[in-house]
Short mmCIF file of C-alpha atoms and ligand atoms in Angstrom, two decimals:
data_model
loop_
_atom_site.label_atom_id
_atom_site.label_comp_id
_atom_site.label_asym_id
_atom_site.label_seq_id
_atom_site.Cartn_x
_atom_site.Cartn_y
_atom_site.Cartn_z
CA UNK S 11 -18.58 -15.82 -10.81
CA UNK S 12 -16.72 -13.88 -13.40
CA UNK S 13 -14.25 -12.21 -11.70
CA UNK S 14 -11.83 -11.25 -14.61
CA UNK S 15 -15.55 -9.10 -15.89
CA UNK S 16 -15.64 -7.34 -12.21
CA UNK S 17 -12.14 -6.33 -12.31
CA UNK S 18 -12.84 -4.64 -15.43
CA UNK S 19 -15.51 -3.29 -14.80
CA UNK S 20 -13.90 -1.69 -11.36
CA UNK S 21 -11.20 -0.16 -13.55
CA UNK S 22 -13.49 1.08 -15.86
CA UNK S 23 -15.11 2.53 -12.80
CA UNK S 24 -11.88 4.35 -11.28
CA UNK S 25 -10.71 5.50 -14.37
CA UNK S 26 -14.28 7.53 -15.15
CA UNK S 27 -13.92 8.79 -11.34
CA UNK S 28 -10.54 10.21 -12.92
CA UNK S 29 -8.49 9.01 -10.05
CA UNK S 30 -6.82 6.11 -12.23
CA UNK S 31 -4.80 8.02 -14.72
CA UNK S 32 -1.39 5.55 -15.47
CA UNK S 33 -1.45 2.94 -17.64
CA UNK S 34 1.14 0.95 -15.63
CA UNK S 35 -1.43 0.98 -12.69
CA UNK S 36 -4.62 -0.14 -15.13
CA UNK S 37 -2.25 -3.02 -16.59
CA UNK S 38 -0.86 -3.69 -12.15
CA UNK S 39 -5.03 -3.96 -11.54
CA UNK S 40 -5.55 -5.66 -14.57
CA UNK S 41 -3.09 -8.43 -13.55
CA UNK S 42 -3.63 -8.91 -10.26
CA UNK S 43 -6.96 -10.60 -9.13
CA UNK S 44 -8.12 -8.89 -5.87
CA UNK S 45 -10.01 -11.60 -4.65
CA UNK S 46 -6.57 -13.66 -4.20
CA UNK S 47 -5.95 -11.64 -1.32
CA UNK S 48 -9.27 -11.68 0.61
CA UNK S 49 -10.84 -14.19 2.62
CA UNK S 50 -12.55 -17.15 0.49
CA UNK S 51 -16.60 -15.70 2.26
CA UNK S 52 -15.63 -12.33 0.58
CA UNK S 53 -14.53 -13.07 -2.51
CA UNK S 54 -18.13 -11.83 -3.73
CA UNK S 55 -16.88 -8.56 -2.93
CA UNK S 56 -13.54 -8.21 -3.73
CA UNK S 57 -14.37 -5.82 -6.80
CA UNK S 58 -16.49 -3.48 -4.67
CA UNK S 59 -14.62 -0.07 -4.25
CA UNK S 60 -14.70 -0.75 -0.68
CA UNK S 61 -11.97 -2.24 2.18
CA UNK S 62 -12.70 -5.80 3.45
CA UNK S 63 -11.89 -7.58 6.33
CA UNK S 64 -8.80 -9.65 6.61
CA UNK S 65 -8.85 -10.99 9.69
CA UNK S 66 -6.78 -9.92 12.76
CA UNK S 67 -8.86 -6.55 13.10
CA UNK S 68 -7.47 -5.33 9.80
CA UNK S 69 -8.55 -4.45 6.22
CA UNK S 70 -7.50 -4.60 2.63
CA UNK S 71 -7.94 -1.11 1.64
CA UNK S 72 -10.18 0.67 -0.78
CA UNK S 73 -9.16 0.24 -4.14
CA UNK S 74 -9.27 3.82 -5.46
CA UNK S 75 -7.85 4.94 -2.10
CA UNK S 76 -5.26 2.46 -3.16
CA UNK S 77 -5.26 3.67 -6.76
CA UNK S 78 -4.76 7.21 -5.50
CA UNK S 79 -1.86 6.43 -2.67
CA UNK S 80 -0.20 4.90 -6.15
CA UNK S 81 -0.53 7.22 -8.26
CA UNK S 82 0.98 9.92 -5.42
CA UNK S 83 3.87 7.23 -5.10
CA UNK S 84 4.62 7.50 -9.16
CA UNK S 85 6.64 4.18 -9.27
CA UNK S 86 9.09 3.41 -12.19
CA UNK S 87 10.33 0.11 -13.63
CA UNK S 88 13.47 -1.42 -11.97
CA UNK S 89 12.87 0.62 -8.56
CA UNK S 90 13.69 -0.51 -4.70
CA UNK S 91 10.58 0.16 -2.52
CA UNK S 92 9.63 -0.40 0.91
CA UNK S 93 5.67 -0.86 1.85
CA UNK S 94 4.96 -0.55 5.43
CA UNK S 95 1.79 -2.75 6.32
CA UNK S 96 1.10 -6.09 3.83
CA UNK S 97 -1.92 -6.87 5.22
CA UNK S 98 -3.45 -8.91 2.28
CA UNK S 99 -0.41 -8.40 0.22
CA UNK S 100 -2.28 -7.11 -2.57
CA UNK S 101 -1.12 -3.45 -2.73
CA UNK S 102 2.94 -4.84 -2.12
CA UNK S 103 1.64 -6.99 -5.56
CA UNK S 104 0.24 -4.16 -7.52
CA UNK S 105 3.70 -2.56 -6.50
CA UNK S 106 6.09 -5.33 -7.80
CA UNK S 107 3.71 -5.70 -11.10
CA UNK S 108 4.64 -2.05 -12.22
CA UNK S 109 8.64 -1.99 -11.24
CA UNK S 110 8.66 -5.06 -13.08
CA UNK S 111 11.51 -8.20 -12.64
CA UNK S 112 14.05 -5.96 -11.83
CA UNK S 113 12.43 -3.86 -9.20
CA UNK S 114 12.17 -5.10 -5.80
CA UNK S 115 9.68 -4.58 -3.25
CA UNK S 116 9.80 -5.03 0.37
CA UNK S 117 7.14 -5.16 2.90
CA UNK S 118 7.11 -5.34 6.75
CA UNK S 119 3.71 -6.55 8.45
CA UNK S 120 3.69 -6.51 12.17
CA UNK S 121 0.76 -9.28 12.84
CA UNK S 122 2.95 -12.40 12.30
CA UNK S 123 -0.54 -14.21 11.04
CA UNK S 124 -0.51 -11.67 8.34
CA UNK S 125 2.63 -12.30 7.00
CA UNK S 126 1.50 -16.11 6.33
CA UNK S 127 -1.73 -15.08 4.71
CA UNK S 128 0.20 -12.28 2.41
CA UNK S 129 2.52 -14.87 1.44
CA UNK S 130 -0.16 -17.14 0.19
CA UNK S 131 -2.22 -14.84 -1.35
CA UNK S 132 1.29 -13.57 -3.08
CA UNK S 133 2.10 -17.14 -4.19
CA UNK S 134 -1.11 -17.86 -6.26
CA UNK S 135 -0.56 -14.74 -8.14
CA UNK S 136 3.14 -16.11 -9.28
CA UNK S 137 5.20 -12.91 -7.91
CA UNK S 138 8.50 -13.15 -7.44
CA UNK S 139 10.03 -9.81 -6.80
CA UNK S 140 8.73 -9.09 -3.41
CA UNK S 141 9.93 -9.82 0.02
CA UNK S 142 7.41 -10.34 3.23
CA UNK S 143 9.44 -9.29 6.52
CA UNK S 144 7.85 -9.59 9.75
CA UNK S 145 8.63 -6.83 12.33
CA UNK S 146 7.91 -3.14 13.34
CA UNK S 147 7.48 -1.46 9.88
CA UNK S 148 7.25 1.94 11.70
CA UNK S 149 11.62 1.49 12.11
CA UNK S 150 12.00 1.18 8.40
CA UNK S 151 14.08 -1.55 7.05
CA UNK S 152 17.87 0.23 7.49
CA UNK S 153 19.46 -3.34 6.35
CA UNK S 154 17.85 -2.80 2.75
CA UNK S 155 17.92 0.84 2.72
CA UNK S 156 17.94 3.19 0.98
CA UNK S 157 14.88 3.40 -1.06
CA UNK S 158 13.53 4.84 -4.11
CA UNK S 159 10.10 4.92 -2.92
CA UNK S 160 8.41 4.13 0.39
CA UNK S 161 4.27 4.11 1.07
CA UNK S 162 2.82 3.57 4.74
CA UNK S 163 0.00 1.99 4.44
CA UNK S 164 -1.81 3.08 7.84
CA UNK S 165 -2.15 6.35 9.82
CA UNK S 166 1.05 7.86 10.99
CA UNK S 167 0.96 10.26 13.56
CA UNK S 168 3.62 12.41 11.67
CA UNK S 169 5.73 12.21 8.87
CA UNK S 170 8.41 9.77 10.16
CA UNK S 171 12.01 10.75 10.52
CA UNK S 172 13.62 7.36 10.27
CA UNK S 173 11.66 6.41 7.01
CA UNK S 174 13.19 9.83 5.65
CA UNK S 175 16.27 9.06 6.55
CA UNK S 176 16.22 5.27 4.18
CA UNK S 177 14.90 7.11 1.43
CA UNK S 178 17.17 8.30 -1.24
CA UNK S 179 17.70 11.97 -2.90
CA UNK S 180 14.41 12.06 -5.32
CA UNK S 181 12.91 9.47 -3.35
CA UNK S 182 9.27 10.01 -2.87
CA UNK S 183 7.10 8.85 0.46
CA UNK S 184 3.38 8.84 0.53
CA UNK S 185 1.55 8.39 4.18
CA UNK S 186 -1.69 8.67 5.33
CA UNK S 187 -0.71 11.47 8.42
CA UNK S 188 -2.93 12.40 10.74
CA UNK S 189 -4.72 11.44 14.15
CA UNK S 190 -6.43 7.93 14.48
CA UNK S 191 -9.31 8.97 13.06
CA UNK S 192 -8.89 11.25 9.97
CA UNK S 193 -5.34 11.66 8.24
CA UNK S 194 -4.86 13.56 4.92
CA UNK S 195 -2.94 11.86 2.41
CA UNK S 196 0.59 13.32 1.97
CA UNK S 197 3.43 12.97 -0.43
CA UNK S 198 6.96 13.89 0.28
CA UNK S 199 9.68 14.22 -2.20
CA UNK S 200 13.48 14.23 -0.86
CA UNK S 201 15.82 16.78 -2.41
CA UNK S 202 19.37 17.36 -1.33
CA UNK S 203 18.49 20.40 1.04
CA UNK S 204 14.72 19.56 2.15
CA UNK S 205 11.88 18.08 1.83
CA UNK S 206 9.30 19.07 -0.57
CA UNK S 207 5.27 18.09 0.50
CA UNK S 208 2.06 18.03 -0.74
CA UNK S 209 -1.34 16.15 -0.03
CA UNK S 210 -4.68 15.19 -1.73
CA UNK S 211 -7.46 16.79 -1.42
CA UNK S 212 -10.11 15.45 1.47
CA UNK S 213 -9.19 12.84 4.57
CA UNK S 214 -8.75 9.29 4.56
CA UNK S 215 -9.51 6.94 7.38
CA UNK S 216 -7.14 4.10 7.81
CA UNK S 217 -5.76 1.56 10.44
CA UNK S 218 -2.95 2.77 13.11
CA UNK S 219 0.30 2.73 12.65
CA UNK S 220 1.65 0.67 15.87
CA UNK S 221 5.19 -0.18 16.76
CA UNK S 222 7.75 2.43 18.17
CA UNK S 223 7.25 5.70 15.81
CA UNK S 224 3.38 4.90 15.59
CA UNK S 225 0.39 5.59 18.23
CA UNK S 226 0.68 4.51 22.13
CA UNK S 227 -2.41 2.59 23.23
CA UNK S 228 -5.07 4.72 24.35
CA UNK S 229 -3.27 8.17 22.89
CA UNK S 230 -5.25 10.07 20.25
N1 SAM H 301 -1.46 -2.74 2.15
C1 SAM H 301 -2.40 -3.66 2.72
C2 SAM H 301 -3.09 -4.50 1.68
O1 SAM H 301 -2.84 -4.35 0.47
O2 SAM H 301 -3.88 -5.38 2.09
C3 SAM H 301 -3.38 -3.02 3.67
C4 SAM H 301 -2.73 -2.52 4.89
S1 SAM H 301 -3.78 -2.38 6.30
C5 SAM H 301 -4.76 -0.98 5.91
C6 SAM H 301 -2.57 -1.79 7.48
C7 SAM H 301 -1.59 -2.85 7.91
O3 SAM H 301 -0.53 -2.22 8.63
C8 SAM H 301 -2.17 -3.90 8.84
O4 SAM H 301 -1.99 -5.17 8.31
C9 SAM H 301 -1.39 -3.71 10.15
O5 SAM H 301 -1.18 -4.89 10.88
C10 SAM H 301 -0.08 -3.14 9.61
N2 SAM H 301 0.75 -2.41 10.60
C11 SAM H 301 0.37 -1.55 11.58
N3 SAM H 301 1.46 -1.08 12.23
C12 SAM H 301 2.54 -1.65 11.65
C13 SAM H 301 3.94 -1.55 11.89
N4 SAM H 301 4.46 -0.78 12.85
N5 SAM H 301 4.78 -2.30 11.10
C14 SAM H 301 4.28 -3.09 10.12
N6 SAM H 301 2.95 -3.22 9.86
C15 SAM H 301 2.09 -2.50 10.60
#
């Protein structure tokens, strides 16, 4: 199968949708082969615009929801950034790919299995700039902080407090916020006396945020 062809050929794809618009992101895609970071039975698919199974009840997401949540976050070389939720790994490697060597991301995964399967994935790609943590993402990592950028990558049940708190003056936060079953897509930039927000048009549906600041079992 030629892969390197279907990657193209999805980025040809998002950029007609107009959703992909930096080059930084085309070269991230470009350079990062998706199908690293699913399981081997799905490779076949890995260049469909559409989330796939990872195992553990999760999902790599959608690459232009990806693609948009990116271009919302408007990384910059050399940047600190926290990503909350590696599943696969692959959107913490798009990440590191466009702050280059002398950015550093970090990413907390909750499902311990996870974190093994992100660092693998991560490996064969030959990454070096990001770190795989294992714990409750939904605290925020206040050892590291603070951050130039931080993007939640499930549904938050509001914009979260603590995460605001580790992110630094011009910082920007994108989050999918919402209840468990539709969340609009929001962006938050941190001035010096407020917060200033906006969101994409339309909802997304993602995985829930669990740990202490994300949803209780059973609540909506
Ligand atoms: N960014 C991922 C990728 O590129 O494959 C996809 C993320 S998936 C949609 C959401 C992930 O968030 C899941 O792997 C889930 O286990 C994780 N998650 C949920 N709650 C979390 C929490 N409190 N802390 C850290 N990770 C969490």
């Amino acid at each position: 199968m030629d892969f390197e062809k279907m990657n193209e050929k999805l980025v040809e794809k998002l950029k007609k949708y107009g959703i992909l618009k930096s080059k930084s992101l085309e070269k991230a895609l470009l350079s990062t082969p998706r199908h690293f970071f699913v399981p081997e039975n799905l490779q076949k698919y890995a260049y469909n615009d559409s989330p796939l199974p990872i195992g553990f009840g999760q999902t790599v997401s959608q690459p232009s929801t990806v693609v948009i949540m990116l271009e919302m976050l408007d990384v910059r070389k050399g940047q600190k950034v926290l990503e909350i939720g590696t599943g696969s790994g692959w959107q913490a490697a798009l990440l590191a790919r466009m702050i280059g060597a002398k950015g550093k991301v970090y990413t907390v995964e909750i499902i311990h299995g996870l974190v093994e399967f992100a660092k693998k994935n991560l490996a064969k790609t030959g990454i070096k700039n990001v770190s795989v943590i294992h714990g409750d993402g939904s605290l925020g990592l206040p050892e590291k902080a603070p951050f130039d950028r931080i993007i939640i990558a499930a549904a938050s049940p509001r914009i979260p407090e603590q995460l605001l708190k580790q992110l630094k003056i011009r910082g920007k936060l994108v989050a999918p916020i919402g209840d468990r079953y539709a969340q609009k897509m929001v962006v938050i930039e941190k001035g010096s006396k407020g917060i200033k927000q906006s969101e994409y048009p339309g909802f997304f549906a993602f995985v829930p945020l669990r740990g202490k600041h994300g949803f209780k079992e059973n609540s909506f």
